[in-house]
CSV table of C-alpha atoms in Angstrom, one decimal:
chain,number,residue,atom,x,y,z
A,1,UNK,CA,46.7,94.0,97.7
A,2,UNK,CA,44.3,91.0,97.2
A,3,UNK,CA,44.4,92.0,93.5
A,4,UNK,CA,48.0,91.7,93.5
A,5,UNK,CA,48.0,88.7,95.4
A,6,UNK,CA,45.6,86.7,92.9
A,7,UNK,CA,47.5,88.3,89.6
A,8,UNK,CA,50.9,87.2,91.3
A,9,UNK,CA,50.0,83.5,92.1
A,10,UNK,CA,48.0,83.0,88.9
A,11,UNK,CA,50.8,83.9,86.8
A,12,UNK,CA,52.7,81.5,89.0
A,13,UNK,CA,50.4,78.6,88.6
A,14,UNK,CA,50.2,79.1,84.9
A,15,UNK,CA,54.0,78.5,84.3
A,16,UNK,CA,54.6,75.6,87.2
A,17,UNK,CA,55.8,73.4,85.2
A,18,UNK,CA,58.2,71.3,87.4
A,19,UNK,CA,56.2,71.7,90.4
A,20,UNK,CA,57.5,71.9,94.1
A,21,UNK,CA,60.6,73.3,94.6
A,22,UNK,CA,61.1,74.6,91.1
A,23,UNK,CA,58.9,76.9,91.5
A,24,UNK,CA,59.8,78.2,94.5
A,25,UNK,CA,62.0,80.6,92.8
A,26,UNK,CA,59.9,82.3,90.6
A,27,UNK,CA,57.3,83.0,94.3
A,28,UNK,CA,60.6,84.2,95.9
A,29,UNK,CA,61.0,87.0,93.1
A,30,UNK,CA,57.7,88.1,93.4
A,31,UNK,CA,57.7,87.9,97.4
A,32,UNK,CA,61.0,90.2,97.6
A,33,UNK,CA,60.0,92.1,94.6
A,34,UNK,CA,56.9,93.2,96.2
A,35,UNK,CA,58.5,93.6,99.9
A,36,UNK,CA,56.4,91.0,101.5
A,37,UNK,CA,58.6,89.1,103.1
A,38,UNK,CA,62.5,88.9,103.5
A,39,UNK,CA,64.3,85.9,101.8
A,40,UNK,CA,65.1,84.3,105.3
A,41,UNK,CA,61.7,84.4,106.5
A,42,UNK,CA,60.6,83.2,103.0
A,43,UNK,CA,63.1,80.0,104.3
A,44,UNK,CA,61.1,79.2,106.8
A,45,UNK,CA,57.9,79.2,105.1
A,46,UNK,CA,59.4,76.9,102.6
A,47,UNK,CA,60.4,74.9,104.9
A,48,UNK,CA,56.9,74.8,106.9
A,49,UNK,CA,55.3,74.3,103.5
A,50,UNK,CA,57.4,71.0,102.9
A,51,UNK,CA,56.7,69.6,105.7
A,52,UNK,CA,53.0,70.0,105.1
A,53,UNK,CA,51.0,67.7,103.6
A,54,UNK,CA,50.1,69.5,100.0
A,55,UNK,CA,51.9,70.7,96.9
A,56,UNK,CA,55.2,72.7,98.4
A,57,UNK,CA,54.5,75.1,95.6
A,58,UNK,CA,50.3,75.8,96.5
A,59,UNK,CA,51.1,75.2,99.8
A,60,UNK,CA,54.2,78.5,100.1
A,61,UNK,CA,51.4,80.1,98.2
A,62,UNK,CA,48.3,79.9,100.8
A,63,UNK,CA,51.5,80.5,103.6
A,64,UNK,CA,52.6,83.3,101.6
A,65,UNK,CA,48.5,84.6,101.3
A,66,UNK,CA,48.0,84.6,105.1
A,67,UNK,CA,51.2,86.7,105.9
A,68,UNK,CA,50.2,89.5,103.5
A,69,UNK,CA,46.2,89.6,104.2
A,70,UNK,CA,45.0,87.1,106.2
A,71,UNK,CA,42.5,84.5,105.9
A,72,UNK,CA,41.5,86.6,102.5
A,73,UNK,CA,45.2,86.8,101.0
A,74,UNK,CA,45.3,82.8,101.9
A,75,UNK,CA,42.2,81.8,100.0
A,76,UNK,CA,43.0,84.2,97.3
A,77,UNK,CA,46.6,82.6,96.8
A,78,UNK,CA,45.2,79.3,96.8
A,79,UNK,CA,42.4,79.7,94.3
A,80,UNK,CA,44.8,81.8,92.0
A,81,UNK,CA,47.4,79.6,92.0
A,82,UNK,CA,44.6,76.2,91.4
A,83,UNK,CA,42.8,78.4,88.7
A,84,UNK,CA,45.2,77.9,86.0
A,85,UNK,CA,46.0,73.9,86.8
A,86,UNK,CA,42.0,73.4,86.8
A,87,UNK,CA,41.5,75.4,83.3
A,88,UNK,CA,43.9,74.0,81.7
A,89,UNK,CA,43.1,70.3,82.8
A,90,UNK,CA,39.5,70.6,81.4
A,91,UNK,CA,40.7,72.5,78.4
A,92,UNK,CA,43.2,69.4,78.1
A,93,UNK,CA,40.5,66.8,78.8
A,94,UNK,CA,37.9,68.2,76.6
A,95,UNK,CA,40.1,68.6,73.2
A,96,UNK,CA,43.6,66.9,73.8
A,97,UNK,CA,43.2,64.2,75.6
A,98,UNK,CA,46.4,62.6,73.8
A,99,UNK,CA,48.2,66.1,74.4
A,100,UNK,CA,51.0,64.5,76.2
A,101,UNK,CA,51.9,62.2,72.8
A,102,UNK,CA,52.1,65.2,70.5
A,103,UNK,CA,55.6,65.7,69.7
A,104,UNK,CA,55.7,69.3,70.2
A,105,UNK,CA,54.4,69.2,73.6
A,106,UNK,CA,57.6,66.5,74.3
A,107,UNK,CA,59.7,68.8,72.3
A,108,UNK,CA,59.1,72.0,75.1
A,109,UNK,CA,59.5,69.4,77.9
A,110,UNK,CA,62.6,68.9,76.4
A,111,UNK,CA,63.6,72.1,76.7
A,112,UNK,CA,61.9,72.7,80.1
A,113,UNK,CA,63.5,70.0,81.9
A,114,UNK,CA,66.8,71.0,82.3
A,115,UNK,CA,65.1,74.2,83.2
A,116,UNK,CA,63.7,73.0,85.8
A,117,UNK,CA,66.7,71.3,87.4
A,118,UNK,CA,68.6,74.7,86.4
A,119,UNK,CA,65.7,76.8,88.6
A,120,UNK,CA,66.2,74.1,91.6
A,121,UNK,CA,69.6,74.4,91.9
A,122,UNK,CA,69.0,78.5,91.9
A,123,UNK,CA,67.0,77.8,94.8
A,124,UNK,CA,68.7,76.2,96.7
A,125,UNK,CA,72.3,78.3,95.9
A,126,UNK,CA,69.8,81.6,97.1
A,127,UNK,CA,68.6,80.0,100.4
A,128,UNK,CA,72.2,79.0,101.0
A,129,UNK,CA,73.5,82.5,100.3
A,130,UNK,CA,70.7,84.5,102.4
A,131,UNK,CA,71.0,82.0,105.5
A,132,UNK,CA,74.7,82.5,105.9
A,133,UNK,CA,75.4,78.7,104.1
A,134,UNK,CA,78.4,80.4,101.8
A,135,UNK,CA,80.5,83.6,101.5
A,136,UNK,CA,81.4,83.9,105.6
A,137,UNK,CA,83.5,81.8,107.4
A,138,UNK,CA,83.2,81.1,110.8
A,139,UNK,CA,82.2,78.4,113.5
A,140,UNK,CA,78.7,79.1,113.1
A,141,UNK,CA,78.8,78.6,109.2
A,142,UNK,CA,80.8,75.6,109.4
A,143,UNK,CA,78.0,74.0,111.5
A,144,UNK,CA,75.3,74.8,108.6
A,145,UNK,CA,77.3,73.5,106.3
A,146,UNK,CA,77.4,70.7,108.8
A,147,UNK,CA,73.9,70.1,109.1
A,148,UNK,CA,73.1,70.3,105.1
A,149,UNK,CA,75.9,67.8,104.3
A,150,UNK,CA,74.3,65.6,106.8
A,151,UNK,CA,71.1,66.1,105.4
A,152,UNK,CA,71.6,65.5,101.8
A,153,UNK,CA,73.8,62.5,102.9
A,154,UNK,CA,70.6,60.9,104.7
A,155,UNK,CA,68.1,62.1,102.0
A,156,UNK,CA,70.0,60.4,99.2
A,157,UNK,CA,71.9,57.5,101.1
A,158,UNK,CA,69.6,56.4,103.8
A,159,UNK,CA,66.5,57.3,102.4
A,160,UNK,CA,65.4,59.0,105.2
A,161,UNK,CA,61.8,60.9,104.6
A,162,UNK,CA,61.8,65.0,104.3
A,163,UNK,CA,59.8,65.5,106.8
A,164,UNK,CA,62.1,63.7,109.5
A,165,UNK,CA,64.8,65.4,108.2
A,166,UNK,CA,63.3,68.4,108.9
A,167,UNK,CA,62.2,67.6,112.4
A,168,UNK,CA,65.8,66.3,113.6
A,169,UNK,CA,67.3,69.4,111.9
A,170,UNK,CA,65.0,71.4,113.6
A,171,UNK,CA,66.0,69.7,117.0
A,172,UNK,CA,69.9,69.7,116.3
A,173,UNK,CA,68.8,74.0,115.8
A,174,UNK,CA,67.2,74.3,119.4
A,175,UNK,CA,69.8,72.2,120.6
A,176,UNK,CA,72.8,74.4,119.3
A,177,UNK,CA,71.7,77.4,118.8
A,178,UNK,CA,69.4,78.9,122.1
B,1,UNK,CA,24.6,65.3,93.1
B,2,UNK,CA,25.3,62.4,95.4
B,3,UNK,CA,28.3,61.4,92.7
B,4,UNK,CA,29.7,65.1,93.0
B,5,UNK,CA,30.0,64.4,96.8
B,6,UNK,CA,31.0,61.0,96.5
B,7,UNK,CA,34.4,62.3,94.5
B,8,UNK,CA,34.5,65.1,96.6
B,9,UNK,CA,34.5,63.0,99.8
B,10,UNK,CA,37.3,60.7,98.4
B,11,UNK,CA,39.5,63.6,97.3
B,12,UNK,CA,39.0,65.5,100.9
B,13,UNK,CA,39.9,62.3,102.6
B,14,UNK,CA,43.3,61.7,100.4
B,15,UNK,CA,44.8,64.8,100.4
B,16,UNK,CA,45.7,64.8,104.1
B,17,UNK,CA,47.9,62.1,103.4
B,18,UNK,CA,49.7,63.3,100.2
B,19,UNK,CA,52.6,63.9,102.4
B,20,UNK,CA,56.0,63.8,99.7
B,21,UNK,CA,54.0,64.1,96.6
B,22,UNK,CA,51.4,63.8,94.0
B,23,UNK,CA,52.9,60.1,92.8
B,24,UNK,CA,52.2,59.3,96.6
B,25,UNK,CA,48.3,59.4,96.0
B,26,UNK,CA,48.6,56.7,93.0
B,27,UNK,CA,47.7,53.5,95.3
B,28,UNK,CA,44.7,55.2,97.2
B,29,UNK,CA,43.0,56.8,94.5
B,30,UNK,CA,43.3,53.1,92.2
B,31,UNK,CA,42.3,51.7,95.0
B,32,UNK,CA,39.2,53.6,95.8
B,33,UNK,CA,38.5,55.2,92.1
B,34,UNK,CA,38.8,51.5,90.3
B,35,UNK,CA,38.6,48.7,92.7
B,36,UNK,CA,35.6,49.9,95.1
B,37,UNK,CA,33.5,52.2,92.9
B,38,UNK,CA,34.8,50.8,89.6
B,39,UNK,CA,34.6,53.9,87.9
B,40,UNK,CA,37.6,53.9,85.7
B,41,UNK,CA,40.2,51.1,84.4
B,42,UNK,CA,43.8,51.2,86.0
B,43,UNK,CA,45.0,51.7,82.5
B,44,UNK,CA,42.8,54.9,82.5
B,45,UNK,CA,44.4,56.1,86.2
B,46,UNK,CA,47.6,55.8,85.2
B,47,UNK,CA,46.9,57.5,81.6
B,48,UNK,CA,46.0,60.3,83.7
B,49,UNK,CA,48.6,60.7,86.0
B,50,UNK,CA,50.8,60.8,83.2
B,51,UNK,CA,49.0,63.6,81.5
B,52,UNK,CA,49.0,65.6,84.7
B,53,UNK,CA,52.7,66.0,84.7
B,54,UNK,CA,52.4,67.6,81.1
B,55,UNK,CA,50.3,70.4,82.9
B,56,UNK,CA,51.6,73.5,84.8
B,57,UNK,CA,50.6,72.5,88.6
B,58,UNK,CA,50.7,70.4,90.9
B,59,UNK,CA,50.7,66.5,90.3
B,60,UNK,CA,47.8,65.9,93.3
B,61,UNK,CA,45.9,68.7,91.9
B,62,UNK,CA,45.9,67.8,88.1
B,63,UNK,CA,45.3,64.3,88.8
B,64,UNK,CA,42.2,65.4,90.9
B,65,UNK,CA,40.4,67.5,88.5
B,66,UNK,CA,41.4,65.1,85.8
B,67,UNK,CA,39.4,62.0,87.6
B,68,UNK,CA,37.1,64.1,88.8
B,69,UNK,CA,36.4,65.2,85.2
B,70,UNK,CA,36.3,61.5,83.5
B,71,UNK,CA,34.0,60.1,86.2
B,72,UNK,CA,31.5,63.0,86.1
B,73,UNK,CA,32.7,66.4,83.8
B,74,UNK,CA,33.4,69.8,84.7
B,75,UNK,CA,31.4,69.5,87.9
B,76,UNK,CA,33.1,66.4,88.7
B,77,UNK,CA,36.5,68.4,87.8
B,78,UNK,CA,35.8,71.0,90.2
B,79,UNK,CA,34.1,68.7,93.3
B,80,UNK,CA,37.4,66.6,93.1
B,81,UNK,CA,39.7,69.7,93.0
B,82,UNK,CA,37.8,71.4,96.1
B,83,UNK,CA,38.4,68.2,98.1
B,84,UNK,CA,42.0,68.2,97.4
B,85,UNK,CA,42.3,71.4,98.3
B,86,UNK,CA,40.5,71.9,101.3
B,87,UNK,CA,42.4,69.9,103.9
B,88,UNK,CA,45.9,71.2,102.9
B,89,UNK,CA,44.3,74.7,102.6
B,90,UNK,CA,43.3,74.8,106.5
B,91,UNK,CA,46.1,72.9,107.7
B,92,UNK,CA,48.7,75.9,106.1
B,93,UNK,CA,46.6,78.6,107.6
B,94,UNK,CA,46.9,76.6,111.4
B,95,UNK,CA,50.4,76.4,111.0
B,96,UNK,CA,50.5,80.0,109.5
B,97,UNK,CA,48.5,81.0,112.6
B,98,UNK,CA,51.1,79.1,114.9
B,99,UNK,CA,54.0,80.4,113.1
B,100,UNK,CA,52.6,84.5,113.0
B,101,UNK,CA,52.9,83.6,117.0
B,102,UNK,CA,55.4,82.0,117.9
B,103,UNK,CA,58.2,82.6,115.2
B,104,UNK,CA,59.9,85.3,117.5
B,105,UNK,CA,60.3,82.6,120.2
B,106,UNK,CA,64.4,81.8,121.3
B,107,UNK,CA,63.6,78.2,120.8
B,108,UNK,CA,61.8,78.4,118.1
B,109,UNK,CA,64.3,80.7,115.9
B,110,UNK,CA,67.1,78.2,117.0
B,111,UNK,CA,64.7,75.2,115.5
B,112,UNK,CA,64.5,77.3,112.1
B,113,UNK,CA,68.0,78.2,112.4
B,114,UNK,CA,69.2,74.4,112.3
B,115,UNK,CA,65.9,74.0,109.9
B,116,UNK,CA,67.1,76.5,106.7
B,117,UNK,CA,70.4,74.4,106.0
B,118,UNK,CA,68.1,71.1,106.0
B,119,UNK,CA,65.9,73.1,103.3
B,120,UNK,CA,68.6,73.9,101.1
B,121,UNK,CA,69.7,70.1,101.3
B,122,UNK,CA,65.8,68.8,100.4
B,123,UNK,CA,66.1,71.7,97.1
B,124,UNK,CA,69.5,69.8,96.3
B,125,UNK,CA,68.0,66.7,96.9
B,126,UNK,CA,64.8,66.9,94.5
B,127,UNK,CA,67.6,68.4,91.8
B,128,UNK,CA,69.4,64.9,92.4
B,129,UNK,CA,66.2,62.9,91.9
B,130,UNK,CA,65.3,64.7,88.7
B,131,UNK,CA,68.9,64.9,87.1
B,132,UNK,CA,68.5,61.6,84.9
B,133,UNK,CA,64.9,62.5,83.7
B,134,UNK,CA,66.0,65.7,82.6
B,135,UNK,CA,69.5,65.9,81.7
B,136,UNK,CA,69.3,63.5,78.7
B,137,UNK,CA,72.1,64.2,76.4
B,138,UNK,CA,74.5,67.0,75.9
B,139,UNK,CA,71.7,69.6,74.5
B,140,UNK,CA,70.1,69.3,77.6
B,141,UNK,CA,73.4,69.7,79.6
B,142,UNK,CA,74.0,72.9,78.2
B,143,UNK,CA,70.5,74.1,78.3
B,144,UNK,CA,70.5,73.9,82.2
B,145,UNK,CA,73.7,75.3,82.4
B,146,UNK,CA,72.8,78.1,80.0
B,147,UNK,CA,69.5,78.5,82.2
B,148,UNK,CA,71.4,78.5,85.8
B,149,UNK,CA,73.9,81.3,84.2
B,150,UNK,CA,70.3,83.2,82.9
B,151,UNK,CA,69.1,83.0,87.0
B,152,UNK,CA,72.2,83.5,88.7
B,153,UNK,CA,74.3,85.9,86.7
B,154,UNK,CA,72.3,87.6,84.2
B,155,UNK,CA,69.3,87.8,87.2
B,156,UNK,CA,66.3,87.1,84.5
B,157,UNK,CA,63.3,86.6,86.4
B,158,UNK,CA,62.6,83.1,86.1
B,159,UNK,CA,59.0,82.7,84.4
B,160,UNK,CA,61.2,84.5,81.5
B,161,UNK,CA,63.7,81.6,81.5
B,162,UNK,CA,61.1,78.8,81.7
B,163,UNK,CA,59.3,80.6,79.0
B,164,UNK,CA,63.2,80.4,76.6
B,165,UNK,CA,63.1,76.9,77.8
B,166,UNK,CA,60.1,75.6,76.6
B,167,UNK,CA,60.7,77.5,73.4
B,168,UNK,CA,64.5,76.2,72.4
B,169,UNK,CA,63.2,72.4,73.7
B,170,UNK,CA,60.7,72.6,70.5
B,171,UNK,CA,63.6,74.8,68.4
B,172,UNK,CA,66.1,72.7,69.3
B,173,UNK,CA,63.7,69.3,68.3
B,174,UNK,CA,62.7,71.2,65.0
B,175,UNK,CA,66.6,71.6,63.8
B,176,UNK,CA,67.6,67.8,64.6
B,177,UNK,CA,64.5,66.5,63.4
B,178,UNK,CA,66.1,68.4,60.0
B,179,UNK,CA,69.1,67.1,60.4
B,180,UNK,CA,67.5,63.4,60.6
B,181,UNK,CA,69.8,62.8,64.1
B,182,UNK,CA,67.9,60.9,66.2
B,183,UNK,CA,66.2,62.4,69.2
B,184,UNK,CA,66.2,61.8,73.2
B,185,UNK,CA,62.7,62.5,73.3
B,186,UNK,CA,61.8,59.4,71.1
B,187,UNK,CA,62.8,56.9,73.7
B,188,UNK,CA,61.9,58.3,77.1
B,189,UNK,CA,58.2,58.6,77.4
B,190,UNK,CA,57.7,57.0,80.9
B,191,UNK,CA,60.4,58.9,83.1
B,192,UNK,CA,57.8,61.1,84.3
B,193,UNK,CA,58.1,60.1,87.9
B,194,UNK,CA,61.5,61.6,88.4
B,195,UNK,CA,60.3,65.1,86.5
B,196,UNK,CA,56.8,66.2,87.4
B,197,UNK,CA,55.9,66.8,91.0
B,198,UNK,CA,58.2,64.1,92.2
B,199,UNK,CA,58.3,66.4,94.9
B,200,UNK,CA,55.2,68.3,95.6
């Protein structure tokens, strides 16, 4: 399991390009894939893990760690997943320290961005579907749908910081919902 | 030895507050890395912090190991990358502890319930923030769109379809550069901040 752990999250960390939530896809596979966790609970891990301090991405990945082994599986996640990053840094440091310039590297980043955007969306179109967001209709959905539009409406029009989204949403939840 | 825990000790003290991102550590470590110990030049910080983005990984942590490693080497590399790292790493397991307790809890499950939807609104909103960086021209349009059918509909795992992205980016480069049409990537060097880790 530990092995698993370490080979799952250093795979991961080799190919984060994109960071944060980008990534967060390619942990759910593996999560599901491996039957750690269920996609809702994988929600709320996510959503602990942003309002962390820390990389989202390293940070699901220690969360992830703990709830399959422990103190172990936590440490394991997070030195798997900061292996590759610190490798390739020195590697990059030692022999290509104008890496970034070459045109090849800015050709694949090219190609990778709109990857990356295209991976996002998936994420957040997954989390919708597995927490009732989309397909149902009924009060209850309607007052998700409710709370994201208000969410994304203060994220991008009032600037409001993630983490205080997060909270108030989380206080509109107890509010409504016990 | 006493420069090893010197970098160490500013990285450990920093990462508690890289709260909403790598870029958010910028001002502290200038501050500390070239105005008090005058290690490196700003130019050199933010030389850096570019060249972290072009790495798999987070932004905080690549820009660690990177200071660490111009200051003082591999050692250096490593002392600034366990600093980072520590704080946030015992901060997740305390709230991992916290949530293993009390996630069954009425109120609590009624917080996460009003909590997912918010989630799913951040994800939208760091696709928003990174649409301009990385949806360039019409290539790059069709690329995402070809990539989000590859996730949703086809179900490819996604290392496979960043893998086929990185590949047709330098394909796709190769063939214009052919043709002699001038490319996107030629005039956008310094949107980094809106791509890489502008949210982790």
């Amino acid at each position: 399991m530990i092995w698993l752990l370490f080979k799952t999250f250093f795979l991961t960390g080799l190919v984060s390009f994109g960071g944060g939530y980008a990534i967060i896809p390619v942990i759910e596979a593996e999560v599901v894939k491996n039957g750690w966790m269920t996609t809702q609970k994988f929600t709320d891990i996510v959503a602990i893990a942003g309002m962390s301090p820390g990389p989202i991405a390293t940070n699901t990945a220690i969360f992830t760690g703990y709830q399959v082994s422990g103190l172990t599986g936590a440490a394991v996640s997070a030195f798997a997943m900061v292996l590759p990053s610190l490798l390739l840094v020195l590697i990059v440091a030692m022999f290509f320290y104008k890496f970034h310039h070459s045109r090849i590297v800015q050709s694949a980043f090219y190609g990778l961005r709109p990857v990356v955007i295209a991976l996002i969306v998936f994420a957040a179109v997954k989390f919708a579907l597995s927490n009732g967001m989309i397909g149902t209709f009924s009060m209850h959905t309607l007052s998700l749908v409710g709370i994201f539009a208000v969410s994304l409406y203060s994220l991008i029009k009032r600037n409001t910081h993630p983490a205080y989204v997060i909270l108030m949403a989380g206080l509109v939840g107890m509010a409504f919902y016990s | 030895m006493k420069l090893l825990f010197q970098i160490f000790m500013i990285f450990f003290k920093l990462s508690p507050i890289t709260f909403g991102g790598g870029y958010a550590m910028i001002p502290v470590i200038e501050r500390e890395v070239v105005e008090k110990k005058h290690w490196l030049k700003q130019e050199e910080v933010t030389d850096l912090f570019a060249l972290s983005g072009s790495i798999p990984g987070a932004i905080a942590i690549n820009s660690a190991a990177f200071i660490g490693y111009r200051i003082a080497g591999v050692l250096g590399a490593i002392a600034a990358t366990i600093g980072v790292m520590i704080p946030t790493f015992f901060i997740i397991v305390m709230l991992s502890i916290f949530y293993l307790f009390f996630s069954d809890h009425p109120k609590v499950e009624a917080a996460f319930e009003g909590i997912r939807p918010a989630v799913v609104a951040l994800i939208v909103f760091a696709a928003y923030k990174m649409r301009k960086g990385a949806v360039v021209d019409k290539t790059t349009f069709a690329a995402a769109g070809c990539a989000l059918v590859m996730l949703l509909v086809l179900r490819l795992h996604p290392v496979l379809v960043i893998s086929a992205g990185a590949v047709s980016g330098i394909f796709l480069i190769g063939i214009q550069d052919r043709l002699g049409i001038e490319t996107k990537i030629d005039d956008h060097e310094q949107q980094l901040d809106y791509f890489m880790g502008a949210d982790i």
